[in-house]
Amino acid sequence: MGMRFEQDGIGAAALRLLAGTGSVIALLAAWEVLARAGVVSEFLLPRFSDVVGRIWEDALGGVLFVQIGLTVWRAVLGFALAGLVGIVVGVVMARNRGANWFFDPIVSIGFPSPKIAFLPVFILWFGLDDSSKVLMTVFAAVFPVIVATAAGTEGVDKYLIWSARNAGASERDILHEIVLPAALPQIMTGLQVALPISLIITIVSEMVMGGEGLGGNMIQAGRFADSLGVFAGIVQIAIAGYVLIKGMEILRRRLLAWHQETQQISTF
Amino acid sequence: MADASAAGAGGIRIANVGHTYRPPRGRPVTALEEVSLEVAENEFLALLGPSGCGKSTLLYLIGGFLPIESGGISVGGTPVAAPGPDRGVVFQHFALFPWKTVRENVLYGLEKQRLPKAEREARAAAFIEMVHLDGFEDSYPSQLSGGMKQRVAIARTLAMDPGTLLMDEPFGALDAQTRSLMHEELLAILKRTAKTVVFVTHDVQEAVLLADRVAVMTARPGRIKTVVDVADVGGAADAIRDPRFVEKVDFLWGQVRDEALAAQKGGAG
Ligand SMILES: Nc1ncnc2c1ncn2[C@@H]1O[C@H](COP(=O)(O)OP(=O)(O)OP(=O)(O)O)[C@@H](O)[C@H]1O
Ligand SMILES: [Mg+2]
C-alpha cells in the first residue's frame, strides 16, 4: 500500500496523512453519528460539528490562541527547563561518583512517585501564578531525562573516547564532541517521554489552580455546565499534544539522521 | 629508561611490562607478564600470537590508554603517560564516530591538530581516495560494510601522519585483493614518511611480507616468545614465492600454532 503513495508529490502526502489519521477520523465520525442519532442527550455528548463550531468561534475572537498559547508556553517552558536540568544532572551523575552517590537515591525515590501529589507544596511555596505551574511541570518531567541521560552517558563505548583522546581531544572536547552525541539517542528518548508528561502536568496544574489556560477553562466550563466548552477543551488539548509530539519526532529524525539506518535494520 | 641507544631516539622501549585486568565483577585476568621488547626508530614490527594473548592490551599500553602498572614503556625517549597524536592507533573494532560522516571522521583529528582548513580538506580527500572510498565521503559508518569501515579507520589514522603507528589487525576485515592493495599503499606511505610501526595480525604471511621483524607472543599471560628478523625477505609482491620467505613463514606458523594449542589447553583447564 505505502509503496504506491511514494511517487507523486502533494496528492501522495495527503493520502498518507489520511491513511495515518484514518482511525481518528472514523472515531470522530462515529461521535458525530452517535450524537445526531440522539442516543445520548446533547448535553452529555454534544455533536462534534458543534464542538468544532465553538472552537471556530473562539478562534475568530482570538481567545482560543491566547488559551492554547498560555498552556503550550507553560508546558514547553517546563519541558525545556526539565530537559536542561535533566541532561546536566544525568551527565554529572554518570561521570562523578560523589554526584551519583547524592542523586541516585533521590532519583530512585522521585521517579516512580506521583509528582502531582506535590502540587499543594508548590502552591504553598510559589503561589497560584505561572511559576508554580511551570515548576510543577519541571519537577514532574525532569526524572525521565535524568535517568535516560545517565544511562546513555554511562554506556558510551570506551573506544570512542579513546579514539578521540588519540586524536588529541581534551577532556572538555570529549564531553561535547563525543559523550553527548554518543548518548543523544537515549537522551532524545528521555525527552520524548518527558514531553507528554509536561503537557499533562501543566494542564492538571491549571485545572487545580484555575486561571487562564486550557485546563482552567475546562474546569470553569464544567462548573458552569457548559458541555460544549468541556468537549472543545478536550479537542484543543488533543490537537496541542499531537502537534508537540509530532514536532518532537521530526526533531529526533533530524538530529539522529546517522542513527536511523541502524534503527531501521534492527526493526527487521 | 632514558637510554635511547638500543631503541633509537624515536623507537619504542618496553621493559618488563605486565598488565592485569580487574573487572568490577569476576576474577582478575593477567593479560601480560614481563613483556620486554624494543622497536627501533622507523622499524616495522609485526606482532603475532593466539587470540586473547594480550596483543591489543600491549598496543593500548603503548598508546597510553591503560595505566602502566609494572615495568615501563617509552616512545622516543619519553615515558608513556597519556594518549597522544604522536602515536596513531587503528583500533581492532574501528571505533569510528557513528554520528560523523566518513569525511568528518577523517577530519576530526586534523581539526584537533589545528591544521589550516584547506590542508585539512585536502588531506582528508587524499586519504579517503587512498583507501578507495571516494564517493562515500558523506556516508555514515552505519551505511558502510565492515571492510569499508576498517578502511575509514585506517585513513583517519594515517591522515594524522603520526610518528608511531599502532595498528590492531588493520586489514582483518578486507578481502584478499583489497588487502594486497592496502599493503602496497601502506608500504608506499612508509617509504615517503618513515614511521615506527607495531602491527598486530593473525596472518603470518602478511607479517613476513610487511615487517622488518616479527615477534610471536605466548598464550595468556602474554610474553614475547621469539623475535624473527624478516627484513631480508618480503616487501615486493612476488616475495611470497621466494624460498627464504616460505621458510620464515613456515617457522613462524609453527611457533604461533604451538601457542594457539597451549591457549586452547589453558582455556579448557
Ligand atoms: N576490559 C577487560 N576486562 C577484563 N579482561 C579483559 C579486558 N580486555 C581484555 N581482557 C582479557 O585480556 C586478555 C587479552 O586481551 P586482548 O584483547 O589484549 O587479546 P588479543 O591478543 O588482542 O586477542 P585477539 O587476537 O582476539 O584480538 C584476554 O584474555 C581477555 O579476556
Ligand atoms: Mg586484539
XYZ file of C-alpha atoms and ligand atoms in Angstrom:
569
model
C 0.000 0.000 0.000
C 2.586 2.519 1.179
C 4.657 1.985 -1.924
C 2.048 3.445 -4.269
C 1.975 6.714 -2.365
C 5.729 7.316 -2.536
C 5.999 8.759 -6.012
C 3.669 11.666 -6.628
C 4.036 14.802 -4.507
C 1.233 16.553 -2.684
C -1.567 14.142 -3.519
C 0.512 11.330 -2.094
C 1.293 13.305 1.042
C -2.406 13.990 1.583
C -3.204 10.324 1.088
C -0.544 9.312 3.552
C -1.881 11.758 6.128
C -5.346 10.342 5.587
C -4.053 6.803 5.997
C -2.166 7.811 9.169
C -5.156 9.512 10.797
C -7.899 7.250 9.434
C -8.726 5.716 12.787
C -9.122 9.150 14.402
C -11.376 10.330 11.573
C -13.504 7.203 11.937
C -13.803 7.813 15.664
C -14.865 11.427 15.148
C -17.403 10.369 12.541
C -18.836 7.811 14.971
C -19.066 10.546 17.626
C -20.988 12.783 15.214
C -23.345 9.996 14.175
C -23.973 8.898 17.751
C -24.697 12.454 18.888
C -27.001 13.138 15.919
C -28.878 9.880 16.453
C -29.924 11.210 19.848
C -28.868 8.054 21.674
C -27.484 10.278 24.419
C -28.589 13.802 25.174
C -26.894 16.778 23.531
C -25.809 17.872 26.959
C -23.870 14.710 27.790
C -22.426 14.349 24.308
C -22.659 17.410 22.073
C -22.182 16.942 18.330
C -18.610 17.021 17.129
C -19.614 19.571 14.498
C -20.952 21.859 17.238
C -17.734 21.462 19.186
C -15.787 22.440 16.072
C -18.147 25.399 15.692
C -17.361 26.525 19.240
C -13.616 26.210 18.615
C -14.044 28.181 15.398
C -15.878 30.943 17.249
C -13.153 31.120 19.896
C -10.582 31.208 17.138
C -12.274 34.109 15.387
C -12.449 36.022 18.668
C -8.766 35.293 19.288
C -9.444 33.788 22.758
C -8.506 30.349 21.525
C -4.950 31.303 20.658
C -4.384 33.056 23.971
C -5.602 29.986 25.889
C -3.711 27.415 23.806
C -0.692 29.695 23.745
C -0.637 30.041 27.532
C -0.894 26.315 28.137
C 1.620 25.361 25.455
C 4.005 28.065 26.680
C 3.893 26.719 30.254
C 4.286 23.137 29.099
C 7.142 23.897 26.689
C 8.954 26.152 29.158
C 8.677 23.497 31.868
C 9.781 20.844 29.399
C 12.780 22.891 28.251
C 13.918 23.579 31.805
C 13.411 19.922 32.726
C 15.458 18.939 29.663
C 18.284 21.286 30.551
C 18.400 20.333 34.228
C 17.869 16.650 33.454
C 20.716 16.481 30.942
C 23.134 18.303 33.244
C 22.238 16.189 36.284
C 22.305 12.978 34.206
C 25.750 13.705 32.788
C 27.156 14.745 36.166
C 25.692 11.622 37.787
C 27.271 9.365 35.209
C 30.686 10.998 35.400
C 31.070 11.897 39.059
C 30.931 9.345 41.815
C 30.015 11.864 44.526
C 27.168 13.286 42.453
C 25.983 9.768 41.752
C 26.003 8.980 45.477
C 23.926 12.114 46.102
C 21.422 11.967 43.248
C 20.894 8.252 42.755
C 18.655 7.659 45.806
C 16.740 10.879 45.137
C 16.046 9.849 41.562
C 15.155 6.303 42.570
C 12.574 7.576 45.018
C 11.387 10.517 42.929
C 10.961 8.790 39.569
C 8.173 6.360 40.479
C 6.425 8.678 42.958
C 3.263 10.535 41.842
C 4.696 14.015 41.357
C 1.294 15.704 41.132
C 0.831 14.940 44.844
C 3.401 17.664 45.481
C 1.152 20.273 43.880
C -0.102 21.672 47.212
C 3.508 22.170 48.279
C 4.234 24.094 45.078
C 1.123 26.222 45.622
C 2.221 26.955 49.187
C 5.722 27.874 48.106
C 5.176 29.666 44.829
C 1.549 30.803 44.899
C -1.068 30.337 42.211
C 0.612 32.073 39.281
C 2.673 30.789 36.364
C 5.836 29.998 38.285
C 4.276 27.236 40.358
C 2.657 25.647 37.287
C 5.936 25.709 35.382
C 7.980 24.478 38.339
C 5.484 21.674 38.949
C 5.959 20.690 35.302
C 9.753 20.794 35.592
C 9.617 18.635 38.699
C 7.464 16.006 37.020
C 9.302 15.926 33.672
C 12.893 16.017 34.862
C 13.177 12.416 36.068
C 12.923 10.530 32.783
C 15.504 12.919 31.297
C 17.930 12.361 34.181
C 17.599 8.598 34.008
C 17.923 8.400 30.209
C 20.882 10.777 30.110
C 22.736 8.980 32.889
C 22.231 5.611 31.206
C 23.247 6.959 27.791
C 26.335 8.686 29.161
C 27.465 5.655 31.103
C 27.034 3.409 28.110
C 29.296 5.335 25.736
C 31.726 2.954 24.052
C 35.105 3.492 25.693
C 36.897 3.023 22.379
C 35.151 6.118 21.002
C 36.573 8.110 23.889
C 39.980 6.535 23.387
C 39.974 7.319 19.740
C 39.121 10.972 20.471
C 41.933 11.145 23.029
C 44.212 9.613 20.456
C 43.316 12.419 18.075
C 44.371 14.948 20.711
C 40.965 15.899 22.150
C 40.864 17.482 25.620
C 38.533 16.152 28.307
C 36.184 19.077 27.658
C 36.153 18.373 23.944
C 35.335 14.774 24.757
C 32.231 15.701 26.744
C 30.854 17.938 23.993
C 32.072 16.174 20.927
C 31.924 12.502 21.924
C 29.915 11.736 25.065
C 26.881 13.910 24.355
C 26.474 12.942 20.678
C 27.005 9.273 21.542
C 24.358 9.494 24.270
C 21.985 11.564 22.146
C 19.705 8.694 21.023
C 18.953 7.823 24.647
C 18.690 11.469 25.699
C 16.140 12.032 22.915
C 14.161 9.045 24.139
C 14.106 10.559 27.631
C 12.906 13.871 26.193
C 10.217 12.104 24.207
C 8.918 10.603 27.437
C 9.160 13.957 29.248
C 7.196 15.951 26.657
C 3.717 14.421 27.144
C 4.327 14.407 30.901
C 4.957 18.150 30.672
C 1.698 18.775 28.859
C -0.315 16.575 31.197
C 1.114 18.088 34.378
C 0.662 21.644 33.090
C -2.997 21.015 32.299
C -3.689 19.241 35.581
C -1.990 22.102 37.461
C -4.134 24.579 35.549
C -7.240 22.592 36.430
C -6.392 22.594 40.109
C -5.140 26.171 40.346
C -7.639 27.720 37.920
C -6.928 30.862 35.926
C -6.279 31.245 32.209
C -5.232 28.318 30.040
C -6.876 25.190 28.628
C -7.033 23.316 31.939
C -8.517 26.243 33.880
C -11.026 26.902 31.146
C -12.223 23.313 31.052
C -12.782 23.229 34.811
C -14.592 26.548 34.502
C -16.789 25.182 31.702
C -17.563 22.101 33.776
C -18.646 24.204 36.733
C -20.976 26.231 34.522
C -22.382 23.072 32.896
C -21.060 24.272 29.547
C -20.677 20.850 27.968
C -19.677 22.297 24.598
C -16.831 24.115 26.352
C -15.652 20.944 28.082
C -15.525 18.958 24.845
C -13.929 21.854 22.987
C -11.209 21.835 25.640
C -10.590 18.133 25.131
C -10.258 18.561 21.379
C -7.928 21.528 21.823
C -5.684 19.604 24.218
C -5.592 16.680 21.810
C -4.534 18.946 18.961
C -1.878 20.726 21.026
C -0.482 17.393 22.203
C -0.448 15.946 18.706
C 1.441 18.934 17.289
C 4.032 18.868 20.086
C 4.656 15.126 19.814
C 4.953 15.250 16.019
C 7.345 18.197 16.288
C 9.497 16.180 18.655
C 9.508 13.214 16.286
C 10.667 15.415 13.435
C 13.393 16.879 15.644
C 14.545 13.393 16.569
C 14.726 12.309 12.948
C 16.706 15.446 12.092
C 19.185 15.090 14.929
C 19.635 11.347 14.616
C 19.873 11.006 10.851
C 23.044 8.988 11.366
C 21.246 6.652 13.713
C 18.223 5.880 11.565
C 19.786 3.244 9.386
C 20.716 1.199 12.439
C 17.191 1.603 13.771
C 15.658 0.511 10.519
C 17.887 -2.535 10.327
C 17.165 -3.504 13.912
C 13.406 -3.443 13.350
C 13.562 -6.081 10.628
C 64.521 4.467 30.533
C 66.443 7.453 29.246
C 68.864 5.141 27.470
C 67.836 5.577 23.854
C 70.809 3.838 22.299
C 69.162 0.490 21.681
C 65.735 1.588 20.546
C 66.886 4.701 18.732
C 65.668 8.179 19.500
C 62.178 7.635 18.101
C 61.853 3.973 18.924
C 59.660 2.152 21.410
C 61.136 0.574 24.544
C 59.036 -1.837 26.506
C 60.669 -3.154 29.679
C 59.161 -5.835 31.950
C 55.614 -4.674 31.349
C 52.716 -6.561 32.895
C 49.025 -5.898 32.914
C 46.177 -7.364 34.919
C 42.549 -6.524 34.174
C 40.403 -6.228 37.282
C 36.796 -6.223 36.180
C 34.330 -4.927 38.822
C 32.760 -8.381 38.835
C 34.588 -11.615 38.169
C 38.190 -12.521 38.831
C 41.240 -10.592 37.671
C 42.817 -11.619 34.345
C 46.540 -11.316 33.863
C 46.835 -10.397 30.201
C 50.538 -9.582 30.010
C 53.503 -10.647 32.127
C 57.093 -9.408 31.939
C 56.938 -8.263 28.340
C 60.157 -6.726 27.079
C 60.546 -5.570 23.515
C 62.328 -2.879 21.610
C 61.294 -1.425 18.301
C 63.875 0.757 16.600
C 63.003 4.098 15.110
C 61.291 3.638 11.747
C 61.234 -0.115 12.207
C 58.168 -2.153 11.246
C 57.421 -4.786 13.866
C 54.635 -7.298 13.367
C 53.074 -8.929 16.433
C 51.666 -12.450 16.169
C 50.028 -14.536 18.847
C 46.952 -16.607 19.645
C 43.657 -14.887 20.273
C 43.374 -13.494 23.765
C 47.136 -13.436 24.467
C 47.258 -9.699 25.079
C 48.249 -8.144 21.735
C 45.600 -5.436 21.870
C 46.415 -4.847 25.529
C 50.058 -4.224 24.637
C 49.048 -1.717 21.952
C 46.725 0.073 24.393
C 49.599 0.321 26.876
C 51.912 1.834 24.248
C 49.066 4.116 23.214
C 48.749 5.350 26.793
C 45.115 4.290 27.196
C 45.728 1.875 30.057
C 47.781 2.678 33.162
C 51.229 1.069 33.178
C 51.164 -0.917 36.404
C 54.523 -2.638 36.256
C 57.607 -2.054 34.157
C 57.938 0.862 31.813
C 57.271 1.976 28.250
C 58.912 4.871 26.493
C 58.353 6.166 22.997
C 61.008 8.417 21.507
C 62.786 8.503 24.869
C 59.723 9.867 26.710
C 57.875 7.634 29.155
C 54.311 6.983 28.048
C 51.822 8.698 30.379
C 48.754 9.512 28.272
C 47.404 9.052 24.761
C 48.635 11.457 22.126
C 48.502 12.079 18.405
C 52.198 11.139 18.119
C 51.034 7.510 18.410
C 48.251 6.913 15.921
C 46.115 3.878 16.671
C 43.975 1.866 14.262
C 41.592 0.114 16.643
C 40.626 -3.519 16.162
C 36.945 -2.596 16.186
C 37.456 0.629 14.198
C 35.942 2.969 16.838
C 34.512 5.307 14.201
C 32.220 8.092 15.403
C 28.784 6.918 14.207
C 27.317 10.444 14.108
C 30.047 11.698 11.804
C 30.277 11.016 8.090
C 33.328 9.373 6.557
C 34.788 12.781 5.781
C 34.029 14.167 9.255
C 35.597 11.113 10.861
C 38.814 11.670 8.923
C 38.714 15.426 9.571
C 38.255 15.142 13.342
C 41.880 14.500 14.236
C 43.097 17.065 11.729
C 40.869 19.684 13.362
C 42.282 18.766 16.755
C 45.745 19.306 15.278
C 44.622 22.784 14.221
C 45.763 22.343 10.654
C 44.646 25.095 8.271
C 41.263 24.367 6.731
C 42.480 23.998 3.158
C 45.106 21.496 4.204
C 42.647 19.528 6.330
C 40.239 19.201 3.442
C 42.991 18.258 1.009
C 44.472 15.642 3.313
C 41.102 14.108 4.142
C 40.233 13.867 0.457
C 43.621 12.335 -0.385
C 43.428 9.645 2.289
C 39.805 8.804 1.548
C 40.845 8.298 -2.039
C 43.837 6.234 -0.960
C 41.541 3.722 0.731
C 39.264 3.792 -2.339
C 36.286 5.321 -0.547
C 35.826 8.371 -2.756
C 32.111 8.669 -3.398
C 31.333 7.643 0.195
C 32.563 10.848 1.869
C 29.079 11.755 3.074
C 28.027 8.282 4.203
C 27.653 7.441 7.869
C 29.522 4.433 9.296
C 26.213 2.582 9.717
C 25.843 2.698 5.936
C 29.203 1.011 5.262
C 30.348 -2.605 5.176
C 32.834 -3.914 7.738
C 35.750 -3.660 5.340
C 34.790 -0.125 4.351
C 34.620 0.936 7.993
C 38.031 -0.550 8.543
C 39.416 1.470 5.639
C 37.928 4.667 7.104
C 39.691 3.871 10.377
C 42.979 3.402 8.504
C 42.541 6.638 6.536
C 41.647 8.541 9.694
C 44.830 7.464 11.482
C 47.190 7.764 8.523
C 45.894 11.255 7.699
C 47.191 12.427 11.078
C 50.685 11.411 9.979
C 51.813 10.120 13.404
C 55.467 9.260 14.006
C 54.414 5.959 15.531
C 51.689 3.745 14.113
C 49.930 1.180 16.286
C 47.734 -0.980 14.088
C 45.481 -3.673 15.550
C 44.634 -6.168 12.799
C 44.034 -3.235 10.453
C 43.344 -5.349 7.376
C 41.481 -8.184 9.100
C 38.102 -7.370 7.573
C 39.335 -6.971 3.991
C 39.172 -9.356 1.066
C 42.475 -10.655 -0.346
C 42.578 -8.213 -3.262
C 41.824 -5.087 -1.243
C 44.208 -6.278 1.408
C 47.087 -6.577 -1.025
C 46.286 -3.107 -2.435
C 46.343 -1.766 1.121
C 49.725 -3.461 1.706
C 51.151 -1.564 -1.226
C 49.640 1.733 -0.099
C 50.963 1.289 3.439
C 54.487 0.433 2.267
C 54.425 3.409 -0.126
C 53.407 5.750 2.711
C 56.137 4.384 4.957
C 58.654 4.927 2.159
C 57.549 8.574 1.836
C 57.323 9.368 5.549
C 59.201 6.914 7.706
C 57.347 5.724 10.813
C 57.811 3.308 13.660
C 55.110 0.670 13.275
C 53.698 -2.006 15.569
C 51.306 -4.105 13.533
C 49.142 -6.802 15.120
C 47.942 -9.522 12.769
C 46.844 -13.153 12.658
C 48.136 -13.513 9.104
C 51.705 -14.876 9.227
C 52.306 -14.217 5.539
C 51.184 -10.608 5.923
C 53.543 -10.206 8.879
C 56.567 -11.505 6.983
C 55.639 -9.540 3.868
C 55.368 -6.163 5.596
C 57.596 -6.279 8.658
C 61.274 -5.881 9.412
C 60.919 -8.144 12.441
C 58.133 -10.395 13.641
C 57.503 -11.015 17.338
C 55.484 -14.033 18.469
C 53.683 -13.880 21.793
C 52.912 -16.821 24.087
C 49.437 -17.811 25.157
C 47.985 -15.758 28.002
C 49.568 -14.352 30.109
C 51.361 -12.991 27.064
C 55.123 -12.766 26.899
C 57.426 -12.420 23.927
C 58.236 -15.971 22.785
C 60.525 -15.276 19.822
C 61.504 -12.432 17.580
C 62.466 -13.244 13.987
C 64.280 -10.915 11.612
C 62.464 -10.891 8.265
C 63.820 -7.635 6.824
C 65.676 -9.510 4.075
C 62.504 -11.112 2.676
C 59.168 -9.629 1.733
C 58.466 -6.121 0.545
C 57.860 -6.904 -3.119
C 54.632 -8.514 -4.305
C 56.409 -11.579 -5.758
C 58.283 -12.172 -2.500
C 55.887 -14.921 -1.448
C 57.497 -17.327 -3.953
C 60.979 -16.733 -2.523
C 62.033 -19.975 -0.745
C 63.541 -17.983 2.122
C 60.207 -16.246 2.550
C 58.388 -19.554 2.626
C 60.839 -20.878 5.171
C 60.312 -17.961 7.556
C 56.538 -18.168 7.201
C 56.632 -21.892 7.975
C 58.807 -21.376 11.025
C 56.564 -18.633 12.403
C 53.448 -20.676 11.651
C 54.824 -23.454 13.830
C 55.558 -21.026 16.663
C 52.086 -19.477 16.596
C 50.416 -22.889 16.275
C 52.150 -24.210 19.399
C 50.905 -21.225 21.367
C 47.398 -21.469 19.959
C 47.286 -25.086 21.115
C 48.623 -24.077 24.524
C 45.958 -21.390 24.715
C 43.266 -23.969 23.971
C 44.559 -26.288 26.688
C 44.858 -23.389 29.133
C 41.370 -22.222 28.231
C 39.906 -25.683 28.855
C 41.676 -26.177 32.210
N 38.332 -4.908 29.665
C 38.731 -6.137 30.016
N 38.367 -6.666 31.201
C 38.770 -7.888 31.579
N 39.557 -8.688 30.836
C 39.957 -8.231 29.638
C 39.571 -6.940 29.163
N 40.117 -6.768 27.951
C 40.810 -7.888 27.684
N 40.726 -8.773 28.688
C 41.375 -10.088 28.766
O 42.749 -9.907 28.496
C 43.224 -10.878 27.614
C 43.969 -10.224 26.467
O 43.050 -9.484 25.690
P 43.488 -8.787 24.335
O 42.326 -8.082 23.809
O 44.714 -7.975 24.591
O 43.861 -10.045 23.427
P 44.316 -10.096 21.899
O 45.642 -10.779 21.879
O 44.241 -8.757 21.303
O 43.236 -11.061 21.264
P 42.615 -11.056 19.790
O 43.640 -11.587 18.875
O 41.456 -11.980 19.899
O 42.219 -9.651 19.485
C 42.045 -11.689 27.147
O 42.167 -12.975 27.671
C 40.826 -11.011 27.720
O 39.992 -11.968 28.321
Mg 43.051 -7.890 19.905
